[in-house]
Amino acid sequence: MDINKPKIISLFSGAGGLDIGFEKAGFRTVYATDVWQTACDTLQKNNMADEVFCGDVRDIDFKSLKEKYGDIDCLIGGPPCPPYSQTRHYLIGKADGFDDEHAGFAVPEYFRALESLSPKIFFFENVDGFTFKTQQYEFDFLKKKADELGYNITFKVVNCANYGVPQTRKRFFCIGVKKELPEFVFPEETHADPDKNSEKKPWITCGEVIGDFDFITDEEKEQRPGAKDYDLLCEIPAGDNYLYFTEKRGYPNPKFKWKSRYWTFLLKLTPDRPSWTIQASFSTNQGPFHWRNRFLRIEELKRIQTIPDEYELCGDFKEQWRQVGNAVPSDMAYVIASAIKEAYFNGR
């Protein structure tokens, strides 16, 4: 352990996707926390923090943490995103934003931590829906609290594929720095859709990262992704979804109406492009599925999320899936963490 490394407190840590990237960039997580015991077990199993607290963030005395660990250099975390996701708006009678009964308190708690810890830098992550007009109150809260607490912020909705992650995963990143410091500048994108930009490196594809898993086991042959629509899944070309069977797409005997299902319904990967966003919940009919008409394996999910192969996940299959699906791609975290390290902690 290098005590001279910039110190991090990590909130809503999950399996540690952010922490892996920050550790690789030269930071040290002194304290990580999550409310889910399985995720905390994963953090502890991989020695991701000096201390792991499993419990409600509202029970944490952040001032005592500052007394214990001294000045904290960086606060990182992505408050639970369901209150701000696009799918929430389709759920009748389900409150969103700060009114969400299960996680609406999380963003205010993040800023309670920020106020108590007063780190040099903070990193806040969420789904891109956090910036939508439907979440204007919450987005304004973030900007107002950051300003009141003495931070200038720089934010961006990032497509992780444009930074070398094999997944077209959009996320909202906000970096706040003390007002006496130079404002943060996001690193330039390094990759692009090869059909639209030939000057940058082409997107990293699924074939490149999970091609060595391009086979199907006897056990997997007995499984039926797509449930009752398994036969339809087998007919869908790689890289397509249920829309293949619509009149608009020219299917002779349409089986679905246009945009009548979630876009991920019967969605299949193709080895020729990055994965679409890996969902947090395992599903029998919501993809993406492998192009060989099987469920993705945890090993493949980790590759797509750029979590190291040797990183050990606790829990059963669905619990591991949830941990990986909820994570920030570790290589994406590393890109941002490296830029923060270079700009504000040079020499440490």
Coordinates of C-alpha atoms in Angstrom, one line a residue:
M1 CA 0.0 0.0 0.0
D2 CA 1.4 3.4 -1.0
I3 CA 0.2 6.0 1.5
N4 CA 1.3 8.8 -0.8
K5 CA -1.3 7.9 -3.4
P6 CA -4.3 10.3 -3.7
K7 CA -7.0 9.0 -1.3
I8 CA -10.5 8.2 -2.5
I9 CA -13.8 7.6 -0.7
S10 CA -16.1 5.6 -2.9
L11 CA -19.9 5.6 -2.5
F12 CA -22.5 3.3 -4.1
S13 CA -19.4 1.2 -5.0
G14 CA -21.2 -1.9 -6.3
A15 CA -18.7 -4.5 -7.6
G16 CA -16.0 -1.8 -7.9
G17 CA -16.0 -0.8 -11.6
L18 CA -15.0 2.7 -10.8
D19 CA -12.5 1.7 -8.2
I20 CA -10.7 -0.7 -10.5
G21 CA -10.1 2.2 -12.9
F22 CA -9.0 4.7 -10.3
E23 CA -6.7 2.1 -8.6
K24 CA -5.1 1.4 -12.0
A25 CA -4.6 5.2 -12.5
G26 CA -2.7 5.4 -9.2
F27 CA -5.4 6.2 -6.6
R28 CA -6.0 4.5 -3.3
T29 CA -9.6 3.8 -2.1
V30 CA -9.5 4.1 1.7
Y31 CA -13.2 3.6 2.2
A32 CA -15.9 2.0 -0.1
T33 CA -19.5 1.4 0.7
D34 CA -22.6 -0.3 -0.7
V35 CA -25.9 -1.4 0.7
W36 CA -25.7 -4.9 -0.9
Q37 CA -23.8 -7.5 1.0
T38 CA -22.9 -9.5 -2.1
A39 CA -21.2 -6.5 -3.7
C40 CA -19.4 -5.7 -0.5
D41 CA -18.1 -9.3 -0.4
T42 CA -16.8 -8.8 -3.9
L43 CA -15.0 -5.6 -2.9
Q44 CA -13.4 -7.3 0.1
K45 CA -12.5 -10.4 -1.8
N46 CA -10.5 -8.3 -4.3
N47 CA -9.0 -6.0 -1.7
M48 CA -10.5 -2.9 -3.4
A49 CA -10.5 -0.7 -0.3
D50 CA -8.8 -0.3 3.1
E51 CA -12.2 -0.4 4.6
V52 CA -15.6 -1.7 3.2
F53 CA -18.8 -0.6 4.9
C54 CA -22.0 -2.5 4.0
G55 CA -25.0 -0.5 5.0
D56 CA -27.2 2.5 4.3
V57 CA -25.3 5.6 3.2
R58 CA -27.5 7.7 5.4
D59 CA -25.9 6.0 8.4
I60 CA -22.4 7.1 7.6
D61 CA -20.7 9.9 9.6
F62 CA -18.5 11.4 6.9
K63 CA -16.9 13.9 9.3
S64 CA -15.6 11.0 11.4
L65 CA -14.2 9.4 8.2
K66 CA -12.3 12.6 7.5
E67 CA -10.9 12.5 11.1
K68 CA -9.9 8.9 10.6
Y69 CA -8.3 9.1 7.2
G70 CA -7.2 12.7 7.0
D71 CA -7.8 14.9 4.0
I72 CA -9.7 13.1 1.2
D73 CA -8.5 13.9 -2.3
C74 CA -11.4 12.6 -4.3
L75 CA -15.0 11.5 -3.8
I76 CA -16.3 9.1 -6.4
G77 CA -19.6 7.4 -6.9
G78 CA -22.7 6.7 -9.1
P79 CA -25.9 7.0 -7.1
P80 CA -28.4 4.2 -8.1
C81 CA -29.7 5.1 -11.5
P82 CA -33.2 3.6 -11.8
P83 CA -34.9 6.9 -10.6
Y84 CA -33.3 8.6 -13.7
S85 CA -33.5 5.9 -16.3
Q86 CA -35.6 6.2 -19.5
T87 CA -37.6 3.0 -18.6
R88 CA -38.8 4.6 -15.4
H89 CA -41.1 6.8 -17.4
Y90 CA -43.0 3.8 -18.8
L91 CA -43.8 2.5 -15.3
I92 CA -47.2 3.8 -14.4
G93 CA -47.5 5.0 -10.8
K94 CA -43.7 4.7 -10.2
A95 CA -42.2 7.9 -8.9
D96 CA -38.8 9.0 -10.3
G97 CA -36.0 11.3 -9.3
F98 CA -35.8 12.4 -5.7
D99 CA -39.4 11.1 -5.1
D100 CA -38.3 7.5 -5.7
E101 CA -39.0 5.7 -2.5
H102 CA -36.0 3.3 -2.8
A103 CA -33.1 5.5 -4.1
G104 CA -34.4 9.1 -4.3
F105 CA -32.3 10.0 -1.3
A106 CA -29.0 8.9 -2.9
V107 CA -28.0 12.1 -4.8
P108 CA -28.6 14.4 -1.8
E109 CA -26.6 11.9 0.3
Y110 CA -23.7 12.1 -2.2
F111 CA -23.6 15.9 -1.7
R112 CA -23.9 15.5 2.1
A113 CA -20.7 13.5 1.8
L114 CA -19.1 16.1 -0.4
E115 CA -19.9 18.8 2.1
S116 CA -18.4 16.9 5.0
L117 CA -15.3 15.6 3.2
S118 CA -14.5 18.7 1.1
P119 CA -12.2 16.8 -1.3
K120 CA -10.2 18.5 -4.0
I121 CA -12.1 16.6 -6.7
F122 CA -15.4 14.8 -7.0
F123 CA -16.6 12.4 -9.7
F124 CA -20.3 11.8 -10.1
E125 CA -21.7 9.2 -12.5
N126 CA -25.2 8.3 -13.7
V127 CA -27.3 7.4 -16.7
D128 CA -27.7 9.9 -19.5
G129 CA -31.3 10.3 -18.5
F130 CA -30.1 12.4 -15.5
T131 CA -29.7 15.3 -18.0
F132 CA -33.1 15.0 -19.6
K133 CA -35.8 17.6 -19.1
T134 CA -37.8 15.2 -17.0
Q135 CA -35.0 15.4 -14.4
Q136 CA -34.4 19.1 -14.6
Y137 CA -35.0 19.6 -10.8
E138 CA -32.4 16.9 -9.9
F139 CA -29.8 18.2 -12.5
D140 CA -30.3 21.8 -11.2
F141 CA -29.8 20.5 -7.7
L142 CA -26.5 19.0 -8.6
K143 CA -25.3 22.3 -10.2
K144 CA -26.5 24.4 -7.4
K145 CA -25.0 22.3 -4.6
A146 CA -21.7 22.0 -6.4
D147 CA -21.5 25.8 -6.7
E148 CA -22.6 26.4 -3.1
L149 CA -19.9 24.0 -1.9
G150 CA -17.2 25.7 -3.8
Y151 CA -16.8 23.6 -7.0
N152 CA -16.7 24.3 -10.7
I153 CA -18.1 21.4 -12.6
T154 CA -17.5 20.0 -16.1
F155 CA -20.0 17.4 -17.4
K156 CA -20.5 15.3 -20.5
V157 CA -22.7 12.5 -21.7
V158 CA -20.1 10.0 -22.8
N159 CA -20.4 7.1 -25.2
C160 CA -17.9 4.7 -23.7
A161 CA -17.2 3.1 -27.1
N162 CA -15.6 6.4 -28.1
Y163 CA -13.0 5.8 -25.5
G164 CA -12.1 2.2 -26.4
V165 CA -14.7 0.3 -24.5
P166 CA -16.3 -2.5 -26.5
Q167 CA -19.8 -1.3 -25.6
T168 CA -21.9 1.6 -26.8
R169 CA -22.9 2.5 -23.3
K170 CA -23.9 6.2 -22.7
R171 CA -23.3 7.6 -19.2
F172 CA -23.4 11.1 -17.6
F173 CA -20.1 12.0 -16.0
C174 CA -19.6 15.1 -13.9
I175 CA -16.3 16.2 -12.5
G176 CA -16.1 18.9 -9.9
V177 CA -13.0 20.7 -8.8
K178 CA -12.4 23.3 -6.1
K179 CA -12.8 26.8 -7.6
E180 CA -9.2 27.8 -7.0
L181 CA -8.1 25.0 -9.4
P182 CA -8.2 24.9 -13.2
E183 CA -11.5 23.4 -14.6
F184 CA -11.4 19.8 -15.7
V185 CA -11.1 19.1 -19.4
F186 CA -12.4 15.8 -20.7
P187 CA -9.9 13.7 -22.6
E188 CA -10.3 13.7 -26.3
E189 CA -12.2 10.7 -27.7
T190 CA -9.9 8.1 -29.2
H191 CA -12.4 5.9 -31.1
A192 CA -15.4 6.3 -33.4
D193 CA -17.9 4.4 -35.5
P194 CA -15.8 3.4 -38.5
D195 CA -18.8 4.1 -40.8
K196 CA -18.9 7.7 -39.7
N197 CA -15.3 8.7 -38.9
S198 CA -12.1 7.3 -40.4
E199 CA -9.7 9.7 -38.6
K200 CA -10.0 8.0 -35.2
K201 CA -9.4 4.4 -34.2
P202 CA -12.4 2.2 -35.1
W203 CA -14.7 1.0 -32.3
I204 CA -13.5 -2.1 -30.5
T205 CA -15.9 -4.9 -31.5
C206 CA -17.4 -7.9 -29.6
G207 CA -15.5 -10.2 -31.9
E208 CA -12.2 -8.7 -30.7
V209 CA -12.9 -9.2 -27.0
I210 CA -15.1 -12.2 -26.7
G211 CA -14.2 -14.0 -29.9
D212 CA -12.4 -16.7 -28.0
F213 CA -15.7 -17.7 -26.4
D214 CA -17.3 -18.2 -29.8
F215 CA -18.7 -21.7 -29.1
I216 CA -21.7 -23.2 -27.4
T217 CA -21.6 -25.9 -24.7
D218 CA -23.9 -28.9 -24.4
E219 CA -25.5 -27.3 -21.4
E220 CA -26.1 -24.1 -23.3
K221 CA -27.8 -26.0 -26.1
E222 CA -30.5 -27.0 -23.6
Q223 CA -31.1 -23.4 -22.6
R224 CA -33.6 -21.3 -24.5
P225 CA -32.9 -17.5 -24.5
G226 CA -35.9 -15.7 -25.7
A227 CA -38.2 -18.1 -23.8
K228 CA -41.2 -18.8 -26.0
D229 CA -39.7 -16.8 -28.8
Y230 CA -36.5 -18.8 -28.9
D231 CA -37.2 -20.0 -32.5
L232 CA -37.6 -16.3 -33.6
L233 CA -34.4 -15.4 -31.9
C234 CA -32.6 -18.1 -33.9
E235 CA -34.0 -16.5 -37.1
I236 CA -32.9 -13.0 -36.3
P237 CA -29.6 -12.0 -37.9
A238 CA -26.6 -11.1 -35.7
G239 CA -26.8 -7.4 -34.7
D240 CA -30.6 -7.2 -35.0
N241 CA -33.6 -7.5 -32.7
Y242 CA -37.4 -8.1 -32.9
L243 CA -37.8 -5.3 -35.4
Y244 CA -36.6 -7.7 -38.0
F245 CA -40.1 -9.2 -37.9
T246 CA -42.0 -6.0 -38.6
E247 CA -43.8 -4.8 -41.7
K248 CA -41.6 -1.7 -41.8
R249 CA -38.6 -3.9 -42.2
G250 CA -40.2 -5.8 -45.0
Y251 CA -40.9 -9.1 -43.2
P252 CA -43.5 -10.9 -45.3
N253 CA -45.5 -12.2 -42.3
P254 CA -45.1 -9.5 -39.6
K255 CA -45.0 -10.8 -36.0
F256 CA -44.6 -7.6 -34.2
K257 CA -45.7 -4.0 -34.6
W258 CA -43.0 -1.3 -35.0
K259 CA -41.6 -0.2 -31.6
S260 CA -44.2 -2.3 -29.7
R261 CA -41.5 -3.7 -27.4
Y262 CA -38.4 -2.6 -25.5
W263 CA -35.6 -2.2 -28.1
T264 CA -33.6 -4.9 -26.3
F265 CA -36.3 -7.5 -26.9
L266 CA -34.6 -10.4 -28.7
L267 CA -31.5 -8.2 -29.3
K268 CA -28.5 -10.1 -30.6
L269 CA -24.8 -9.1 -30.6
T270 CA -22.7 -9.1 -33.7
P271 CA -19.0 -9.8 -33.7
D272 CA -18.6 -6.8 -36.1
R273 CA -19.5 -3.9 -33.6
P274 CA -19.4 -3.2 -29.9
S275 CA -22.0 -4.6 -27.6
W276 CA -25.1 -2.5 -26.7
T277 CA -25.5 -1.6 -23.1
I278 CA -25.3 -4.6 -20.7
Q279 CA -28.4 -4.5 -18.5
A280 CA -28.3 -4.9 -14.8
S281 CA -30.9 -7.6 -14.6
F282 CA -30.6 -11.0 -16.3
S283 CA -33.6 -11.6 -18.6
T284 CA -34.8 -14.5 -20.7
N285 CA -36.0 -12.3 -23.5
Q286 CA -34.2 -8.9 -23.2
G287 CA -30.8 -8.9 -24.7
P288 CA -28.2 -8.6 -25.8
F289 CA -27.7 -12.3 -26.5
H290 CA -24.8 -13.9 -28.1
W291 CA -24.9 -14.3 -31.9
R292 CA -24.9 -18.0 -31.4
N293 CA -28.4 -17.8 -29.8
R294 CA -27.3 -18.3 -26.2
F295 CA -27.1 -16.3 -23.0
L296 CA -23.9 -14.3 -22.5
R297 CA -21.5 -15.7 -19.9
I298 CA -20.2 -13.8 -16.9
E299 CA -16.7 -14.0 -18.4
E300 CA -18.0 -12.3 -21.5
L301 CA -19.9 -9.6 -19.6
K302 CA -16.6 -8.8 -17.7
R303 CA -14.8 -8.4 -21.0
I304 CA -17.5 -6.2 -22.4
Q305 CA -17.4 -4.1 -19.2
T306 CA -13.6 -4.2 -19.3
I307 CA -13.4 -5.7 -15.8
P308 CA -10.2 -7.8 -15.6
D309 CA -10.5 -11.5 -16.2
E310 CA -8.9 -12.3 -12.8
Y311 CA -11.4 -10.1 -10.9
E312 CA -13.5 -12.4 -8.7
L313 CA -17.2 -11.8 -8.3
C314 CA -19.2 -13.2 -5.3
G315 CA -22.7 -14.5 -5.5
D316 CA -24.7 -16.8 -7.8
F317 CA -25.0 -16.2 -11.6
K318 CA -27.8 -13.6 -11.4
E319 CA -26.0 -11.7 -8.6
Q320 CA -22.8 -11.7 -10.6
W321 CA -24.7 -10.5 -13.7
R322 CA -26.3 -7.7 -11.6
Q323 CA -22.9 -6.6 -10.3
V324 CA -21.3 -6.4 -13.7
G325 CA -24.3 -4.8 -15.4
N326 CA -24.4 -2.0 -12.8
A327 CA -20.7 -1.2 -13.1
V328 CA -19.0 1.6 -14.9
P329 CA -16.7 0.1 -17.5
S330 CA -13.3 -0.1 -15.7
D331 CA -11.3 1.1 -18.7
M332 CA -13.7 4.1 -19.0
A333 CA -13.1 4.9 -15.3
Y334 CA -9.3 4.6 -15.9
V335 CA -9.4 7.2 -18.7
I336 CA -11.2 9.7 -16.5
A337 CA -9.1 8.9 -13.5
S338 CA -5.9 9.2 -15.4
A339 CA -6.9 12.7 -16.6
I340 CA -7.7 13.7 -13.1
K341 CA -4.4 12.3 -11.8
E342 CA -2.4 14.2 -14.4
A343 CA -4.2 17.5 -14.0
Y344 CA -4.4 17.7 -10.2
F345 CA -2.1 15.1 -8.6
N346 CA 1.0 15.2 -10.8
G347 CA 3.9 13.7 -8.9
R348 CA 1.9 11.7 -6.4

